[in-house]
Amino acid sequence: LARMERFFLEKRAECLLFAHPNAHPYDSDLIVTDRENRVTGFDSKHNVRTGWQDNLVNAGIYILSRDMLRRVPEVKKTDFEKEILAPMAAAGEAIYAYRSPEYVKDVGTVDRIRAAEEEWKSGFPAKRNLEFPQRAVFLDRDGVINRYNGFVRTPDELELLPEAAEGLRRLNSSAYLTIVVSNQPVVARGETSEAELATIFNKMKTLLGREGAFVDDVFYCPHHPDSGFPGEVKELKIDCDCRKPKTGMLRRAAERYHLDLSACYLVGDTTGDIQCGKNAGVRTVLVKTGEAGRDGKYAVTPDLVADDLAAAATKILEEQ
């Protein structure tokens, strides 16, 4: 809550919502945000949804400015989200989402409250407190979560691998955060805009959510060091610190989520992924989906080898 309050004050917000991914976004109220985490809209679970959505759920925990109370009618029963927050968001007022991987659960069904009871008994909620060092499984996207058929430039080109959701479900029920770290040079090359890339990632999240799985966060590198592509974005044609095998994405995730990198893993399908993990000091898993290490760019040996993401999750959890 102290961390949430700091974010509220930093953003000079009128209202701050506690937001998180969950395993059932299809029957949850979703939040729509911009890149600065300003709330731009709400997508009710009662809507007929089309397109692809971010898995970002409103947990119903708020920090409000005192001025917000003046907006609430004194005697009228009010739907706070629909009648107050949604018009404010549509008007561009200062409503923000605080994204957190900490333990928040909707227990609105019998199965969900039973699962929460078991997790509470195991001590799992306390382990997800960001006051303590966390552990994560970093995941490459192409060839690990979705089929690798070259660069994905449009949502239509993204197709989940059949074992990906199962692997993520296993990790979602463990002490590990799941964080995507993906090189996306298609942005620098001018083949996909960052807005289009966000839609591609939202398709991934929507498809995973339909199968009861989620990722806690996504980091991507939009840069590319080589010039000469038609339509390329000049300012992104740089030698950055985030393009794997460099470790910028992992280090930023570690700072955001208080990660102990020595207790983390990276799952990838290329030698570049494995070299990135080695550079960051995390344990590495090479999966045989995607390129399966055949790129041969780096002479590096992974700590573990698995057939796919589901098998990788099993090996990680068994090892720990």
Short mmCIF file of C-alpha atoms in Angstrom, two decimals:
data_model
loop_
_atom_site.label_atom_id
_atom_site.label_comp_id
_atom_site.label_asym_id
_atom_site.label_seq_id
_atom_site.Cartn_x
_atom_site.Cartn_y
_atom_site.Cartn_z
CA LEU A 1 0.00 0.00 0.00
CA ALA A 2 2.89 2.38 0.69
CA ARG A 3 4.26 1.70 -2.79
CA MET A 4 0.82 2.29 -4.27
CA GLU A 5 0.53 5.58 -2.36
CA ARG A 6 3.91 6.77 -3.69
CA PHE A 7 2.71 6.10 -7.24
CA PHE A 8 -0.52 8.02 -6.52
CA LEU A 9 1.43 11.06 -5.31
CA GLU A 10 3.97 10.85 -8.13
CA LYS A 11 1.20 10.91 -10.74
CA ARG A 12 -0.79 13.64 -8.94
CA ALA A 13 -3.78 11.38 -9.46
CA GLU A 14 -7.40 12.03 -8.63
CA CYS A 15 -7.97 8.29 -8.41
CA LEU A 16 -5.63 5.28 -8.45
CA LEU A 17 -6.83 1.75 -9.16
CA PHE A 18 -5.04 -1.40 -8.05
CA ALA A 19 -4.66 -3.39 -11.29
CA HIS A 20 -3.37 -6.88 -11.91
CA PRO A 21 -3.54 -9.77 -14.41
CA ASN A 22 -5.58 -12.84 -13.51
CA ALA A 23 -6.38 -16.30 -14.84
CA HIS A 24 -9.95 -15.43 -15.83
CA PRO A 25 -10.00 -12.05 -17.59
CA TYR A 26 -12.97 -13.25 -19.66
CA ASP A 27 -15.32 -12.79 -16.65
CA SER A 28 -13.56 -9.80 -15.07
CA ASP A 29 -13.89 -6.05 -15.54
CA LEU A 30 -10.86 -4.90 -17.52
CA ILE A 31 -9.05 -1.56 -17.51
CA VAL A 32 -7.81 0.17 -20.69
CA THR A 33 -4.68 2.28 -20.21
CA ASP A 34 -2.16 4.25 -22.22
CA ARG A 35 1.63 3.80 -22.04
CA GLU A 36 1.82 6.03 -18.95
CA ASN A 37 -0.75 3.84 -17.12
CA ARG A 38 -3.40 6.55 -17.33
CA VAL A 39 -6.83 4.92 -17.47
CA THR A 40 -8.57 5.71 -20.75
CA GLY A 41 -11.57 3.40 -20.42
CA PHE A 42 -13.23 0.39 -18.85
CA ASP A 43 -14.34 -2.86 -20.46
CA SER A 44 -17.12 -4.44 -18.40
CA LYS A 45 -17.31 -8.21 -18.13
CA HIS A 46 -20.90 -7.83 -19.37
CA ASN A 47 -19.74 -6.35 -22.70
CA VAL A 48 -19.61 -8.40 -25.86
CA ARG A 49 -15.87 -8.13 -26.42
CA THR A 50 -14.33 -7.92 -29.85
CA GLY A 51 -10.68 -7.53 -30.73
CA TRP A 52 -7.83 -8.15 -28.29
CA GLN A 53 -7.61 -6.92 -24.70
CA ASP A 54 -4.86 -6.36 -22.17
CA ASN A 55 -5.24 -8.69 -19.19
CA LEU A 56 -5.51 -5.86 -16.68
CA VAL A 57 -8.19 -6.34 -14.03
CA ASN A 58 -9.66 -3.79 -11.64
CA ALA A 59 -9.26 -5.30 -8.15
CA GLY A 60 -11.62 -2.75 -6.61
CA ILE A 61 -8.96 -1.23 -4.34
CA TYR A 62 -8.62 2.54 -4.74
CA ILE A 63 -6.74 5.56 -3.46
CA LEU A 64 -8.88 8.68 -3.94
CA SER A 65 -8.17 12.36 -3.64
CA ARG A 66 -10.46 14.13 -1.18
CA ASP A 67 -11.99 16.02 -4.11
CA MET A 68 -13.28 12.71 -5.49
CA LEU A 69 -15.81 12.53 -2.65
CA ARG A 70 -17.59 15.60 -4.03
CA ARG A 71 -18.42 13.61 -7.16
CA VAL A 72 -20.40 10.98 -5.25
CA PRO A 73 -24.12 11.78 -4.80
CA GLU A 74 -25.13 11.87 -1.15
CA VAL A 75 -28.40 9.97 -1.41
CA LYS A 76 -28.29 8.10 -4.72
CA LYS A 77 -27.04 4.56 -5.09
CA THR A 78 -24.08 4.87 -7.44
CA ASP A 79 -22.12 2.51 -9.68
CA PHE A 80 -18.70 4.00 -8.91
CA GLU A 81 -16.91 2.62 -11.96
CA LYS A 82 -19.66 3.15 -14.51
CA GLU A 83 -21.12 6.47 -13.36
CA ILE A 84 -18.06 8.27 -11.97
CA LEU A 85 -14.78 6.73 -13.14
CA ALA A 86 -15.75 5.97 -16.75
CA PRO A 87 -16.81 9.57 -17.55
CA MET A 88 -13.66 10.88 -15.87
CA ALA A 89 -11.50 8.52 -17.95
CA ALA A 90 -13.31 9.53 -21.14
CA ALA A 91 -12.64 13.19 -20.29
CA GLY A 92 -8.92 12.50 -19.84
CA GLU A 93 -8.86 13.21 -16.12
CA ALA A 94 -6.08 11.95 -13.83
CA ILE A 95 -7.10 8.34 -13.21
CA TYR A 96 -4.21 5.88 -13.14
CA ALA A 97 -3.71 2.13 -12.80
CA TYR A 98 -1.14 0.79 -10.34
CA ARG A 99 0.02 -2.51 -11.87
CA SER A 100 1.12 -5.09 -9.32
CA PRO A 101 2.01 -8.78 -9.31
CA GLU A 102 1.31 -9.04 -5.58
CA TYR A 103 -1.29 -11.41 -4.21
CA VAL A 104 -4.85 -10.26 -4.96
CA LYS A 105 -7.54 -12.83 -5.68
CA ASP A 106 -11.16 -12.68 -6.77
CA VAL A 107 -12.89 -15.34 -4.65
CA GLY A 108 -16.34 -14.97 -6.18
CA THR A 109 -16.80 -18.67 -6.94
CA VAL A 110 -16.53 -21.77 -4.79
CA ASP A 111 -13.53 -23.10 -6.71
CA ARG A 112 -11.68 -19.78 -6.45
CA ILE A 113 -12.17 -19.38 -2.73
CA ARG A 114 -11.03 -22.96 -2.14
CA ALA A 115 -7.92 -22.34 -4.21
CA ALA A 116 -7.22 -19.15 -2.24
CA GLU A 117 -7.62 -21.05 1.05
CA GLU A 118 -5.02 -23.59 -0.05
CA GLU A 119 -2.65 -20.87 -1.21
CA TRP A 120 -3.06 -19.02 2.08
CA LYS A 121 -2.22 -22.16 4.06
CA SER A 122 0.91 -22.67 1.96
CA GLY A 123 2.22 -19.17 2.69
CA PHE A 124 2.11 -18.23 -1.00
CA PRO A 125 0.52 -14.74 -0.50
CA ALA A 126 3.32 -13.64 1.85
CA LYS A 127 5.93 -14.72 -0.68
CA ARG A 128 4.40 -12.41 -3.29
CA ASN A 129 4.96 -9.35 -1.10
CA LEU A 130 7.37 -7.04 -2.95
CA GLU A 131 9.01 -6.09 0.35
CA PHE A 132 10.88 -9.37 -0.08
CA PRO A 133 13.16 -10.35 -2.99
CA GLN A 134 11.15 -12.04 -5.73
CA ARG A 135 11.97 -14.67 -8.33
CA ALA A 136 10.82 -14.74 -11.92
CA VAL A 137 10.88 -16.83 -15.06
CA PHE A 138 11.79 -14.61 -18.01
CA LEU A 139 10.25 -15.78 -21.26
CA ASP A 140 11.17 -15.08 -24.84
CA ARG A 141 7.99 -14.74 -26.89
CA ASP A 142 8.54 -15.97 -30.46
CA GLY A 143 9.26 -19.69 -30.47
CA VAL A 144 8.46 -20.08 -26.76
CA ILE A 145 4.89 -18.77 -26.32
CA ASN A 146 3.86 -18.43 -29.96
CA ARG A 147 4.90 -20.34 -33.07
CA TYR A 148 8.01 -19.03 -34.77
CA ASN A 149 7.42 -18.29 -38.45
CA GLY A 150 9.73 -15.33 -38.77
CA PHE A 151 8.84 -11.87 -37.45
CA VAL A 152 5.27 -11.29 -36.26
CA ARG A 153 4.11 -8.04 -37.84
CA THR A 154 0.32 -8.27 -37.43
CA PRO A 155 -2.01 -9.88 -34.87
CA ASP A 156 -3.15 -12.39 -37.50
CA GLU A 157 0.39 -13.82 -37.62
CA LEU A 158 0.50 -14.69 -33.90
CA GLU A 159 -0.51 -18.26 -32.98
CA LEU A 160 0.02 -19.75 -29.54
CA LEU A 161 2.05 -22.91 -29.20
CA PRO A 162 -0.20 -25.70 -27.87
CA GLU A 163 1.81 -26.24 -24.66
CA ALA A 164 2.36 -22.57 -23.80
CA ALA A 165 -0.75 -21.98 -21.69
CA GLU A 166 -0.15 -25.16 -19.69
CA GLY A 167 3.41 -24.09 -18.91
CA LEU A 168 2.28 -20.65 -17.82
CA ARG A 169 -0.52 -22.07 -15.65
CA ARG A 170 2.07 -24.12 -13.76
CA LEU A 171 4.27 -21.07 -13.25
CA ASN A 172 1.30 -18.83 -12.31
CA SER A 173 0.56 -21.21 -9.42
CA SER A 174 4.15 -21.06 -8.17
CA ALA A 175 6.31 -18.45 -6.44
CA TYR A 176 7.62 -17.26 -9.83
CA LEU A 177 6.53 -14.16 -11.69
CA THR A 178 6.27 -14.63 -15.45
CA ILE A 179 7.85 -11.81 -17.44
CA VAL A 180 8.16 -11.67 -21.24
CA VAL A 181 11.44 -10.19 -22.56
CA SER A 182 11.32 -9.92 -26.34
CA ASN A 183 13.45 -8.34 -29.07
CA GLN A 184 11.09 -6.58 -31.50
CA PRO A 185 13.27 -5.05 -34.24
CA VAL A 186 10.19 -4.84 -36.50
CA VAL A 187 9.44 -1.50 -34.80
CA ALA A 188 12.81 0.06 -35.66
CA ARG A 189 12.60 -1.41 -39.15
CA GLY A 190 9.27 0.37 -39.69
CA GLU A 191 7.39 -2.88 -40.28
CA THR A 192 5.16 -2.54 -37.20
CA SER A 193 4.25 0.48 -35.07
CA GLU A 194 4.41 0.35 -31.28
CA ALA A 195 0.60 0.66 -31.23
CA GLU A 196 0.33 -2.37 -33.53
CA LEU A 197 2.84 -4.24 -31.39
CA ALA A 198 0.68 -3.54 -28.31
CA THR A 199 -2.26 -5.14 -30.13
CA ILE A 200 -0.14 -8.20 -30.94
CA PHE A 201 0.80 -8.57 -27.27
CA ASN A 202 -2.85 -8.08 -26.31
CA LYS A 203 -3.81 -10.94 -28.62
CA MET A 204 -1.25 -13.12 -26.83
CA LYS A 205 -2.70 -12.12 -23.44
CA THR A 206 -6.30 -12.66 -24.58
CA LEU A 207 -5.58 -16.14 -25.97
CA LEU A 208 -3.68 -17.12 -22.82
CA GLY A 209 -6.47 -15.74 -20.62
CA ARG A 210 -9.02 -17.91 -22.41
CA GLU A 211 -6.95 -20.89 -21.25
CA GLY A 212 -6.56 -19.68 -17.66
CA ALA A 213 -2.99 -18.38 -17.97
CA PHE A 214 -1.32 -14.98 -17.83
CA VAL A 215 2.00 -13.15 -17.82
CA ASP A 216 2.80 -10.63 -15.11
CA ASP A 217 4.51 -8.14 -17.41
CA VAL A 218 5.97 -7.61 -20.87
CA PHE A 219 9.26 -5.89 -21.69
CA TYR A 220 10.35 -5.47 -25.29
CA CYS A 221 13.26 -3.90 -27.14
CA PRO A 222 12.10 -1.88 -30.19
CA HIS A 223 15.65 -1.10 -31.38
CA HIS A 224 17.81 -2.48 -34.17
CA PRO A 225 21.46 -1.51 -34.73
CA ASP A 226 21.61 -1.95 -38.52
CA SER A 227 20.29 0.60 -41.01
CA GLY A 228 19.16 0.21 -44.61
CA PHE A 229 15.52 -0.93 -44.25
CA PRO A 230 12.76 0.88 -46.19
CA GLY A 231 10.59 2.90 -43.80
CA GLU A 232 12.93 2.41 -40.83
CA VAL A 233 12.58 4.62 -37.74
CA LYS A 234 15.89 6.47 -37.52
CA GLU A 235 15.75 7.25 -33.79
CA LEU A 236 15.36 3.53 -33.00
CA LYS A 237 18.35 2.45 -35.10
CA ILE A 238 20.76 2.45 -32.18
CA ASP A 239 23.05 0.11 -30.31
CA CYS A 240 20.94 -0.03 -27.13
CA ASP A 241 21.42 -1.76 -23.78
CA CYS A 242 18.18 -3.75 -23.95
CA ARG A 243 18.46 -5.85 -27.12
CA LYS A 244 19.25 -9.43 -26.10
CA PRO A 245 21.83 -10.77 -25.41
CA LYS A 246 22.30 -7.51 -23.51
CA THR A 247 20.54 -7.47 -20.17
CA GLY A 248 18.68 -4.15 -20.03
CA MET A 249 15.18 -5.68 -20.05
CA LEU A 250 16.04 -8.09 -17.25
CA ARG A 251 17.68 -5.40 -15.14
CA ARG A 252 14.68 -3.08 -15.51
CA ALA A 253 12.34 -5.89 -14.52
CA ALA A 254 14.56 -6.66 -11.53
CA GLU A 255 14.34 -3.04 -10.40
CA ARG A 256 10.56 -2.84 -10.88
CA TYR A 257 9.77 -6.12 -9.11
CA HIS A 258 12.59 -6.42 -6.54
CA LEU A 259 13.93 -9.55 -8.24
CA ASP A 260 16.83 -11.64 -7.02
CA LEU A 261 18.30 -12.45 -10.44
CA SER A 262 20.35 -15.33 -9.01
CA ALA A 263 17.02 -17.06 -8.22
CA CYS A 264 15.52 -16.43 -11.68
CA TYR A 265 15.37 -18.37 -14.95
CA LEU A 266 15.24 -17.41 -18.62
CA VAL A 267 13.45 -19.66 -21.11
CA GLY A 268 14.34 -19.13 -24.77
CA ASP A 269 14.72 -20.86 -28.11
CA THR A 270 17.93 -19.21 -29.38
CA THR A 271 21.55 -19.03 -28.31
CA GLY A 272 21.02 -15.26 -28.01
CA ASP A 273 18.42 -15.88 -25.31
CA ILE A 274 20.73 -18.25 -23.46
CA GLN A 275 23.65 -15.82 -23.72
CA CYS A 276 21.42 -13.07 -22.31
CA GLY A 277 20.57 -15.29 -19.34
CA LYS A 278 24.24 -16.04 -18.75
CA ASN A 279 25.10 -12.34 -18.95
CA ALA A 280 22.43 -11.53 -16.36
CA GLY A 281 23.40 -14.33 -13.98
CA VAL A 282 20.13 -16.29 -14.24
CA ARG A 283 19.67 -19.99 -14.93
CA THR A 284 18.73 -20.80 -18.51
CA VAL A 285 16.41 -23.23 -20.28
CA LEU A 286 16.56 -23.88 -24.02
CA VAL A 287 13.28 -25.13 -25.50
CA LYS A 288 13.15 -27.23 -28.66
CA THR A 289 10.27 -25.23 -30.10
CA GLY A 290 11.06 -22.27 -32.35
CA GLU A 291 14.70 -22.13 -33.45
CA ALA A 292 15.73 -24.69 -30.80
CA GLY A 293 19.21 -23.16 -30.61
CA ARG A 294 19.91 -23.65 -34.32
CA ASP A 295 20.69 -19.95 -34.84
CA GLY A 296 24.25 -20.74 -33.68
CA LYS A 297 25.16 -17.11 -32.97
CA TYR A 298 26.75 -17.80 -29.59
CA ALA A 299 28.82 -20.70 -28.27
CA VAL A 300 26.84 -21.18 -25.07
CA THR A 301 25.35 -24.13 -23.19
CA PRO A 302 22.00 -23.85 -21.39
CA ASP A 303 21.56 -25.12 -17.84
CA LEU A 304 18.49 -27.12 -18.87
CA VAL A 305 16.90 -28.30 -22.13
CA ALA A 306 13.15 -28.94 -22.49
CA ASP A 307 10.80 -29.93 -25.28
CA ASP A 308 8.49 -26.93 -24.79
CA LEU A 309 7.35 -24.36 -22.25
CA ALA A 310 5.21 -26.85 -20.30
CA ALA A 311 8.21 -29.18 -19.92
CA ALA A 312 10.44 -26.22 -19.03
CA ALA A 313 8.03 -25.17 -16.26
CA THR A 314 8.04 -28.69 -14.86
CA LYS A 315 11.85 -28.84 -14.84
CA ILE A 316 12.14 -25.42 -13.18
CA LEU A 317 9.67 -26.30 -10.43
CA GLU A 318 11.24 -29.71 -9.86
CA GLU A 319 14.70 -28.16 -9.61
CA GLN A 320 13.48 -25.63 -7.05
#
